[in-house]
Tab-separated table of N, CA and C in Angstrom:
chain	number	residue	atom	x	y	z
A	1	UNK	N	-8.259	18.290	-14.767
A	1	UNK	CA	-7.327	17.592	-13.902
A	1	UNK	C	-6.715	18.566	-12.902
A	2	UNK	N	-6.138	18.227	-11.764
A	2	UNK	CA	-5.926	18.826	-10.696
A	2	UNK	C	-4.420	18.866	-10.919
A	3	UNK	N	-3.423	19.727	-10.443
A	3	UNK	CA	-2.071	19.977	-10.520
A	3	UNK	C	-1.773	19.951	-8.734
A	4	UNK	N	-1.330	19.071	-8.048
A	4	UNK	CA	-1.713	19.432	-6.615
A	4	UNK	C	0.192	19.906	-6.050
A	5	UNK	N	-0.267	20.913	-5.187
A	5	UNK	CA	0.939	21.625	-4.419
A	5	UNK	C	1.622	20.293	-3.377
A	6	UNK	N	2.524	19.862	-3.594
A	6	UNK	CA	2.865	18.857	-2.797
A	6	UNK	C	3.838	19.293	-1.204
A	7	UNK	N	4.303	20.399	-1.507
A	7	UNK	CA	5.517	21.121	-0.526
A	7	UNK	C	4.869	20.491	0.708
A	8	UNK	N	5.840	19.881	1.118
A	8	UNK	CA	5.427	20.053	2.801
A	8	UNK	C	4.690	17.882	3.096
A	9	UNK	N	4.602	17.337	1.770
A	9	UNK	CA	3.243	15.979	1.789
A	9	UNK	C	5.379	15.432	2.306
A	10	UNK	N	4.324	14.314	3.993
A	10	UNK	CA	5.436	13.857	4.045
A	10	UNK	C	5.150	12.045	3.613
A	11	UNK	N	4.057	11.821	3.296
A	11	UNK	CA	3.679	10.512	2.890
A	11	UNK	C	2.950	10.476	1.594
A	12	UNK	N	3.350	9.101	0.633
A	12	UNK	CA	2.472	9.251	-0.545
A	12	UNK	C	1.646	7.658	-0.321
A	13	UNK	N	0.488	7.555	-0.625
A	13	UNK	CA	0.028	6.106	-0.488
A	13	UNK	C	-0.885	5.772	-1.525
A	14	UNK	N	0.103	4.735	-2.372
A	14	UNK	CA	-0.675	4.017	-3.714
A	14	UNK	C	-1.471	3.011	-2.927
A	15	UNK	N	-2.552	3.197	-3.778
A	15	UNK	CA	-3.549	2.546	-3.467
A	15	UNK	C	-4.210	1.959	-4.767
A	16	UNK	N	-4.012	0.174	-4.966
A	16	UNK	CA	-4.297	-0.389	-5.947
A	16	UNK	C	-5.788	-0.587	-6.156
A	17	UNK	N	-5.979	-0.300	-7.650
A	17	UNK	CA	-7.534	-0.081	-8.172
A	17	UNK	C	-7.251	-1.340	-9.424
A	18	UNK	N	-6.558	-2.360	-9.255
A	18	UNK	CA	-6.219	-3.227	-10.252
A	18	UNK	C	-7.860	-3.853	-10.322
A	19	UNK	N	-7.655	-4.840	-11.256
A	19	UNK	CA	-9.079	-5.178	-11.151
A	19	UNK	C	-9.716	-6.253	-10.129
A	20	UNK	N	-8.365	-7.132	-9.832
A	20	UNK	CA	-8.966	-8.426	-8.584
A	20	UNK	C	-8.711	-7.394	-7.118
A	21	UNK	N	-8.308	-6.453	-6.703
A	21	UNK	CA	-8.483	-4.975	-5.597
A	21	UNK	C	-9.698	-4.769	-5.801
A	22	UNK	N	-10.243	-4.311	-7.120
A	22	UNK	CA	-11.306	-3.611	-7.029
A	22	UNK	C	-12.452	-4.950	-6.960
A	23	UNK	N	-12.506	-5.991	-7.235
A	23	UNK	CA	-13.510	-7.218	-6.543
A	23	UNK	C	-13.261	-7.364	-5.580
A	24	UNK	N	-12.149	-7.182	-4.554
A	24	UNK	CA	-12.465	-7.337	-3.512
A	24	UNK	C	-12.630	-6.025	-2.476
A	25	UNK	N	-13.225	-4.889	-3.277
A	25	UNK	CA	-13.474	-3.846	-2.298
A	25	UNK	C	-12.502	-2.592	-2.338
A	26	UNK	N	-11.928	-2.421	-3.199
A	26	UNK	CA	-10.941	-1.870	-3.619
A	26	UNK	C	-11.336	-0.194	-3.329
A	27	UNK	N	-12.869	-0.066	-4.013
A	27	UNK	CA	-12.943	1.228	-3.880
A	27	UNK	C	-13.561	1.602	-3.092
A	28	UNK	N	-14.058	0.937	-1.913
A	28	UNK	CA	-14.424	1.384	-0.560
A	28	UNK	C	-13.019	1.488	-0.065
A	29	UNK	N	-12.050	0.488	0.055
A	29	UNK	CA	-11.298	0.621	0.681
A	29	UNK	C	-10.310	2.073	0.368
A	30	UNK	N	-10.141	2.363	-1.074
A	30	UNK	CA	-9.781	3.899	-1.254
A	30	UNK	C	-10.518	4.716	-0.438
A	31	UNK	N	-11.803	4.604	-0.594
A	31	UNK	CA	-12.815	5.957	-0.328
A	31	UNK	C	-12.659	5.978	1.539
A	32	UNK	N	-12.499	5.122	1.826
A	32	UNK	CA	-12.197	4.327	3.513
A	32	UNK	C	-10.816	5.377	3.876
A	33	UNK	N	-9.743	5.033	2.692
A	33	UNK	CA	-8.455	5.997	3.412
A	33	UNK	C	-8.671	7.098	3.195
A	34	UNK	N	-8.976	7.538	2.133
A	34	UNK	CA	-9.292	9.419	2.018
A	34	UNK	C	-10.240	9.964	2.521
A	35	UNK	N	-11.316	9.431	3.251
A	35	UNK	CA	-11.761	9.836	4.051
A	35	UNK	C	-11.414	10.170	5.406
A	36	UNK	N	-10.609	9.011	5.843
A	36	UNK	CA	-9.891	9.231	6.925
A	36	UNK	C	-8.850	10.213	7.167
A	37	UNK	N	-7.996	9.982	6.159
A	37	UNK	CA	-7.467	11.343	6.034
A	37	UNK	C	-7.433	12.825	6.250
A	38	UNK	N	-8.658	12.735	5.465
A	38	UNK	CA	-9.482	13.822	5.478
A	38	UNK	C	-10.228	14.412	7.118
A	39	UNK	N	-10.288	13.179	8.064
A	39	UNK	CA	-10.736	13.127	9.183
A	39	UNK	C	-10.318	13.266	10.379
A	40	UNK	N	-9.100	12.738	10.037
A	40	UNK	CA	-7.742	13.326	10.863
A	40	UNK	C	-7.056	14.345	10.548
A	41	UNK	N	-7.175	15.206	9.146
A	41	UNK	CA	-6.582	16.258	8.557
A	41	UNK	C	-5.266	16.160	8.979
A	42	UNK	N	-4.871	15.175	7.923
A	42	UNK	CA	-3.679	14.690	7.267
A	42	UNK	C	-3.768	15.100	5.967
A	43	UNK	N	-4.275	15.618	5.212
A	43	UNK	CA	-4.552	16.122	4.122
A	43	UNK	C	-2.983	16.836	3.464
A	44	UNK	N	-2.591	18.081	4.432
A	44	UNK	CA	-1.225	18.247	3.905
A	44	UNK	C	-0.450	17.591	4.294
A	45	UNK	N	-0.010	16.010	4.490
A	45	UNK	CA	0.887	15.762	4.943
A	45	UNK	C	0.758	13.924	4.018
A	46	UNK	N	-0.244	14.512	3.692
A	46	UNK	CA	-0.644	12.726	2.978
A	46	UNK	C	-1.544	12.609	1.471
A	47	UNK	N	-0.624	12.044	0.531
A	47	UNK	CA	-1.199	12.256	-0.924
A	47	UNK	C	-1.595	10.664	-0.501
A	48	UNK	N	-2.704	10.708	-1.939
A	48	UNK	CA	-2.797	9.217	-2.208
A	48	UNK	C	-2.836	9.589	-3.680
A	49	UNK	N	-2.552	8.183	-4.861
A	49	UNK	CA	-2.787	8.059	-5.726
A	49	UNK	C	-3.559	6.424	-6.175
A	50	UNK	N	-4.457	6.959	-7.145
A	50	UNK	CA	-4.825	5.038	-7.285
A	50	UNK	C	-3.918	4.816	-8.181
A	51	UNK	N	-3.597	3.235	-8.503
A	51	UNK	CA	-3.054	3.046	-9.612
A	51	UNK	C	-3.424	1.874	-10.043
A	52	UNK	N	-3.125	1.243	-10.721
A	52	UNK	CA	-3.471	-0.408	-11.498
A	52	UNK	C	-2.373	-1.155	-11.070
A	53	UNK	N	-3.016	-2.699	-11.382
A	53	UNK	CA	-2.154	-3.584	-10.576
A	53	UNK	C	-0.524	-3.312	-10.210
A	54	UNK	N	-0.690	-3.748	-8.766
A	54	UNK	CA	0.606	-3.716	-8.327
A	54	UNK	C	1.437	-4.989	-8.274
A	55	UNK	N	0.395	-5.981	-8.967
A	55	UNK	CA	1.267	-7.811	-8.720
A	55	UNK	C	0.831	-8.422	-7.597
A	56	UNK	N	0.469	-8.527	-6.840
A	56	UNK	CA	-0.084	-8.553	-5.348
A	56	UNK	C	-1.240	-8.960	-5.341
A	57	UNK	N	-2.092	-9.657	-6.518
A	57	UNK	CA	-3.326	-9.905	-6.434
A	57	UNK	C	-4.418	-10.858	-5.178
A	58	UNK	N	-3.492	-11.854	-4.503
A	58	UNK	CA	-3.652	-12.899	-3.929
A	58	UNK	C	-3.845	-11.537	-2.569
A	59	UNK	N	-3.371	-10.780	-2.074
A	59	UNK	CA	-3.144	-9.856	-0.820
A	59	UNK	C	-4.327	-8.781	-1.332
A	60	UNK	N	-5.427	-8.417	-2.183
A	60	UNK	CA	-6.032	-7.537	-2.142
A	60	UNK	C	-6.799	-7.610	-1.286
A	61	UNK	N	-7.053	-6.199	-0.951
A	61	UNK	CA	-6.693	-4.651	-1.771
A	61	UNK	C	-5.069	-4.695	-1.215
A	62	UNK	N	-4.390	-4.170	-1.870
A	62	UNK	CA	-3.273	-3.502	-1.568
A	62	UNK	C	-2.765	-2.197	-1.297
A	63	UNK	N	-2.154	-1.772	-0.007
A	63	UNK	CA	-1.862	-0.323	-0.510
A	63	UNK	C	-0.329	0.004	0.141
A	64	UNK	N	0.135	1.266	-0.552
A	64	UNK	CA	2.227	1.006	-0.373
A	64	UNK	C	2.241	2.097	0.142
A	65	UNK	N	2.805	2.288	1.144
A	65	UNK	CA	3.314	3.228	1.744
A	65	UNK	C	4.657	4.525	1.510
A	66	UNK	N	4.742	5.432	1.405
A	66	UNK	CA	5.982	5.717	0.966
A	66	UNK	C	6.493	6.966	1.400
A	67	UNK	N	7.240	7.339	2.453
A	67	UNK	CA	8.734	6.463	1.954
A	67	UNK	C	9.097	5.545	2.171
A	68	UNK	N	8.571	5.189	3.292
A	68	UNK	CA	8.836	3.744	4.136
A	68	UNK	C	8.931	2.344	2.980
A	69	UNK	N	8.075	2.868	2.208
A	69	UNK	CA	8.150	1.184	1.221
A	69	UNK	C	7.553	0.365	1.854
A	70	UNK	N	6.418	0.258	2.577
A	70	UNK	CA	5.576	-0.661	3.428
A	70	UNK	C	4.561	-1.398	2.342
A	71	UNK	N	4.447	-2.239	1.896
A	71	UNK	CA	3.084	-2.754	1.174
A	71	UNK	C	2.259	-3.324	2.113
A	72	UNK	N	0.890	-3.058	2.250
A	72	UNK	CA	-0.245	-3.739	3.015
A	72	UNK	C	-0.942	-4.304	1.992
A	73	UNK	N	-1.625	-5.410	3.194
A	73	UNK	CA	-2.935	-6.487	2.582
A	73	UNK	C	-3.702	-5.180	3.081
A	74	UNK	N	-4.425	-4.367	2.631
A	74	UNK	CA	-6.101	-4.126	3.222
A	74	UNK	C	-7.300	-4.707	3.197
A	75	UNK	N	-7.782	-5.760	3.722
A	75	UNK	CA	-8.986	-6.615	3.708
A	75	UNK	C	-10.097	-5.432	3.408
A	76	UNK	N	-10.607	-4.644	4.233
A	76	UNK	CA	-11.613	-4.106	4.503
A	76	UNK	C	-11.648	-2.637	4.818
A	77	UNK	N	-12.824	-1.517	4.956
A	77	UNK	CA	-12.612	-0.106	5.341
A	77	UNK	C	-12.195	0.192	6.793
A	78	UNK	N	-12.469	-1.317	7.622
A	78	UNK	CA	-11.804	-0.951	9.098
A	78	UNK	C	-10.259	-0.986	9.162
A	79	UNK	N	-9.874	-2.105	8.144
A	79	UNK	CA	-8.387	-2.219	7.934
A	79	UNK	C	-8.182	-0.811	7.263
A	80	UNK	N	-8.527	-0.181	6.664
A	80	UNK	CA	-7.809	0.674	5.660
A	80	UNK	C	-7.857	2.261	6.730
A	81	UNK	N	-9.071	2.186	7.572
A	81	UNK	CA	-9.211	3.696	8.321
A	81	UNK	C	-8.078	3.161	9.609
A	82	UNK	N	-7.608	2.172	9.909
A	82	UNK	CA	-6.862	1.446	11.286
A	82	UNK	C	-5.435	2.109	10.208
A	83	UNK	N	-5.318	1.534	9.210
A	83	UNK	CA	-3.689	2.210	8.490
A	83	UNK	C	-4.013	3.343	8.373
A	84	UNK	N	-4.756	4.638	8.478
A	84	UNK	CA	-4.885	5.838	8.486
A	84	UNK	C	-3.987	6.428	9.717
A	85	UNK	N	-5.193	5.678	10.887
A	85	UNK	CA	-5.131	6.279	12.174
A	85	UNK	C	-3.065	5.675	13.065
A	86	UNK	N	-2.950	4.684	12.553
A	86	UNK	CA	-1.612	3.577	13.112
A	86	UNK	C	-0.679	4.415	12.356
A	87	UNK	N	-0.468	3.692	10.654
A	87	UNK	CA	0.769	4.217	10.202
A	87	UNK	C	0.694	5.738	10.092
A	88	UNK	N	-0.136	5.959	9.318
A	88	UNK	CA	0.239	7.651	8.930
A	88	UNK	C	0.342	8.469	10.038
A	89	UNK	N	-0.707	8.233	11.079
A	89	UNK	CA	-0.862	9.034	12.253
A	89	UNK	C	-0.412	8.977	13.186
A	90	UNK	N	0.185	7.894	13.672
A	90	UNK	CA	0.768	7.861	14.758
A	90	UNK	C	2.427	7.069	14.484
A	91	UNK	N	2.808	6.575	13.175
A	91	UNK	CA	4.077	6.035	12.511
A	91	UNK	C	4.255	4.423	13.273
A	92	UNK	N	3.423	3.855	13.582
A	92	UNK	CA	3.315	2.493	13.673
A	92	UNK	C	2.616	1.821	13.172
A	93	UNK	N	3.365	0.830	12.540
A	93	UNK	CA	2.986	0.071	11.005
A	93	UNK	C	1.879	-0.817	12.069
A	94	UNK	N	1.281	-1.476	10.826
A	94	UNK	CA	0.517	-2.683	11.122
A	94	UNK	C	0.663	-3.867	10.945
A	95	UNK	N	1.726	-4.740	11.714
A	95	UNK	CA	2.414	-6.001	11.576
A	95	UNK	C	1.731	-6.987	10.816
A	96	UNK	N	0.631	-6.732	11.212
A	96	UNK	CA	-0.349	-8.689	10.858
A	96	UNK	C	-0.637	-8.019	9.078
A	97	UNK	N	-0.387	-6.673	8.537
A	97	UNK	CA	-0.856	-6.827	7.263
A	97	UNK	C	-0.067	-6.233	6.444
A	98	UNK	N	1.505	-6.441	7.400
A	98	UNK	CA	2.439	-5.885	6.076
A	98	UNK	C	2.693	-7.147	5.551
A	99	UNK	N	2.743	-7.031	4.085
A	99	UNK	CA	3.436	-7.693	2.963
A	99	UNK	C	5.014	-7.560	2.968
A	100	UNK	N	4.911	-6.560	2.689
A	100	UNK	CA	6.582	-6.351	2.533
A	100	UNK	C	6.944	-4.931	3.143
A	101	UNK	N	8.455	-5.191	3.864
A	101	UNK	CA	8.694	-3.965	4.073
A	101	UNK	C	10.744	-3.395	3.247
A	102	UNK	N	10.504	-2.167	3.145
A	102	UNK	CA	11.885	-2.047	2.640
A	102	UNK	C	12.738	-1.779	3.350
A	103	UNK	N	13.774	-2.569	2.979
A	103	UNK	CA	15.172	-2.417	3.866
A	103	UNK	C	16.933	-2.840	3.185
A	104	UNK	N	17.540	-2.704	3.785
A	104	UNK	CA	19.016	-2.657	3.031
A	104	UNK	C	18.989	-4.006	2.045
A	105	UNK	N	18.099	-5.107	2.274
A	105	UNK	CA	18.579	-5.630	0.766
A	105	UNK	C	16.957	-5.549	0.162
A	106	UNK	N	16.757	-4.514	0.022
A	106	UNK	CA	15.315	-4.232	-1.128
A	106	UNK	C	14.463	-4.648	0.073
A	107	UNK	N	13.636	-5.255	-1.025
A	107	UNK	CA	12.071	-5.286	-0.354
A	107	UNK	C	12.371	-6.774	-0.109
A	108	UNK	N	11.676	-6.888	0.990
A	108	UNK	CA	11.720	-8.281	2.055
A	108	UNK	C	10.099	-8.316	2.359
A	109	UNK	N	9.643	-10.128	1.983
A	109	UNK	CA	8.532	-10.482	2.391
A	109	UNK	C	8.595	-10.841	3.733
A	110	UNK	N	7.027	-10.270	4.387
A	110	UNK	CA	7.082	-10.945	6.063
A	110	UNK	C	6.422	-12.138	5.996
A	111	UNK	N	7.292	-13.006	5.637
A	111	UNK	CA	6.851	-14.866	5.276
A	111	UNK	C	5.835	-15.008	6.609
A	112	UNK	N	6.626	-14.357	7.858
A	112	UNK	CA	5.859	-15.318	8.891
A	112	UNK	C	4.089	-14.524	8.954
A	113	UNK	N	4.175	-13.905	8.312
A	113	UNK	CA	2.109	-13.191	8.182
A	113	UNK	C	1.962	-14.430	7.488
A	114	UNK	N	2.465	-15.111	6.755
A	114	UNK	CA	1.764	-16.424	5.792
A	114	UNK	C	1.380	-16.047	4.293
A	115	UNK	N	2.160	-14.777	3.771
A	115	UNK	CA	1.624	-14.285	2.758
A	115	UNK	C	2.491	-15.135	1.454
A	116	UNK	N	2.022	-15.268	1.114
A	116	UNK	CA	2.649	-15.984	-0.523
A	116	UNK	C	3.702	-15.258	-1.295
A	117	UNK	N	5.009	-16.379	-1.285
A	117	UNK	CA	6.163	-15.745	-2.079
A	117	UNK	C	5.800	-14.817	-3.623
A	118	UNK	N	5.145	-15.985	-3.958
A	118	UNK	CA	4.426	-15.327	-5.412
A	118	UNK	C	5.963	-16.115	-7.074
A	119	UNK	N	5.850	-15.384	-7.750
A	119	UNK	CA	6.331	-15.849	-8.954
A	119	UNK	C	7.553	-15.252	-8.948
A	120	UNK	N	8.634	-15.975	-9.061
A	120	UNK	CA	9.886	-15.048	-9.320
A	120	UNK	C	10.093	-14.119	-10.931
A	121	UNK	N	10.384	-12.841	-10.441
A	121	UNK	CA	10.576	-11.990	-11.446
A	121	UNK	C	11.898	-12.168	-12.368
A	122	UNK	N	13.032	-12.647	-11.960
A	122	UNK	CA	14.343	-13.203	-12.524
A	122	UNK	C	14.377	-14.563	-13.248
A	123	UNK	N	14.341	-14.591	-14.585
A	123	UNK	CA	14.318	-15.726	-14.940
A	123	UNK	C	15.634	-16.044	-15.367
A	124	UNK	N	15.890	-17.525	-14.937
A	124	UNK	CA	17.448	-18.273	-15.367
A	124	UNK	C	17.401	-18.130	-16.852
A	125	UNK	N	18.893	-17.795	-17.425
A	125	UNK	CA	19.040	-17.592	-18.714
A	125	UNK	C	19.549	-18.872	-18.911
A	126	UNK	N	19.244	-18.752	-20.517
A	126	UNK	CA	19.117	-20.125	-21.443
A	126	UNK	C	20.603	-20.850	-21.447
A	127	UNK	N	21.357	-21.511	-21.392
A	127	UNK	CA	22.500	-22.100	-21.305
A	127	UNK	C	22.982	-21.722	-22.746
A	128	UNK	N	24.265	-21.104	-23.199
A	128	UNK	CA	24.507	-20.706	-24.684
A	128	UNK	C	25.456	-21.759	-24.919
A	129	UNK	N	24.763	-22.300	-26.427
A	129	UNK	CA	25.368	-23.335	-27.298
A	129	UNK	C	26.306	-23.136	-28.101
């Protein structure tokens, strides 16, 4: 396993390898950003990690931006090398495929992309008898 020097990484980007991500292309679409990366030599300035589901299944592939707290839909390796070259590289997001972005009250869905509220995480407690 690798121990990697981070000093200096000013972006980290999870990149979901859940299993409905990875049917829809999940690991091109990884191999799509770290390549790019790699292509623009962003390398010290940009980690990625995969991880397993992020909840987001209906929006795969998914990938989160951070610090910003940006979640993207990534359809495809043109979508995923376009968030290389836009957000990381030049710090302009990609409107039509943010999910959510973070801001003073948490994370906020961009309803008007048409993306699905999804399941509420807060469930009403039981009325006590």
């Amino acid at each position: 396993m690798t121990t990697w020097n981070l000093n200096g990484t000013m972006s980290h980007v999870l990149i979901c390898n859940g299993s409905s991500c990875m049917r829809k292309g999940g690991e091109e679409v990884t191999q799509a950003i770290r390549d790019e990366i790699k292509k623009q030599e962003l390398d010290q300035q940009v980690h990625t990690t995969r991880t397993r589901c992020n909840g987001r299944c209906k929006d795969a592939c998914v990938a989160i931006i951070y610090p910003e707290g940006t979640w993207y839909s990534v359809p495809d390796e043109e979508a995923a090398r376009k968030l290389v070259t836009n957000h990381l590289g030049k710090g302009e997001k990609m409107i039509q495929h943010v999910i959510y972005e973070y801001g003073e009250e948490g994370f906020c869905l961009e309803a008007e992309n048409g993306w699905t509220t999804g399941v509420e995480k807060v469930k009403e407690k039981e009325a006590v008898k």
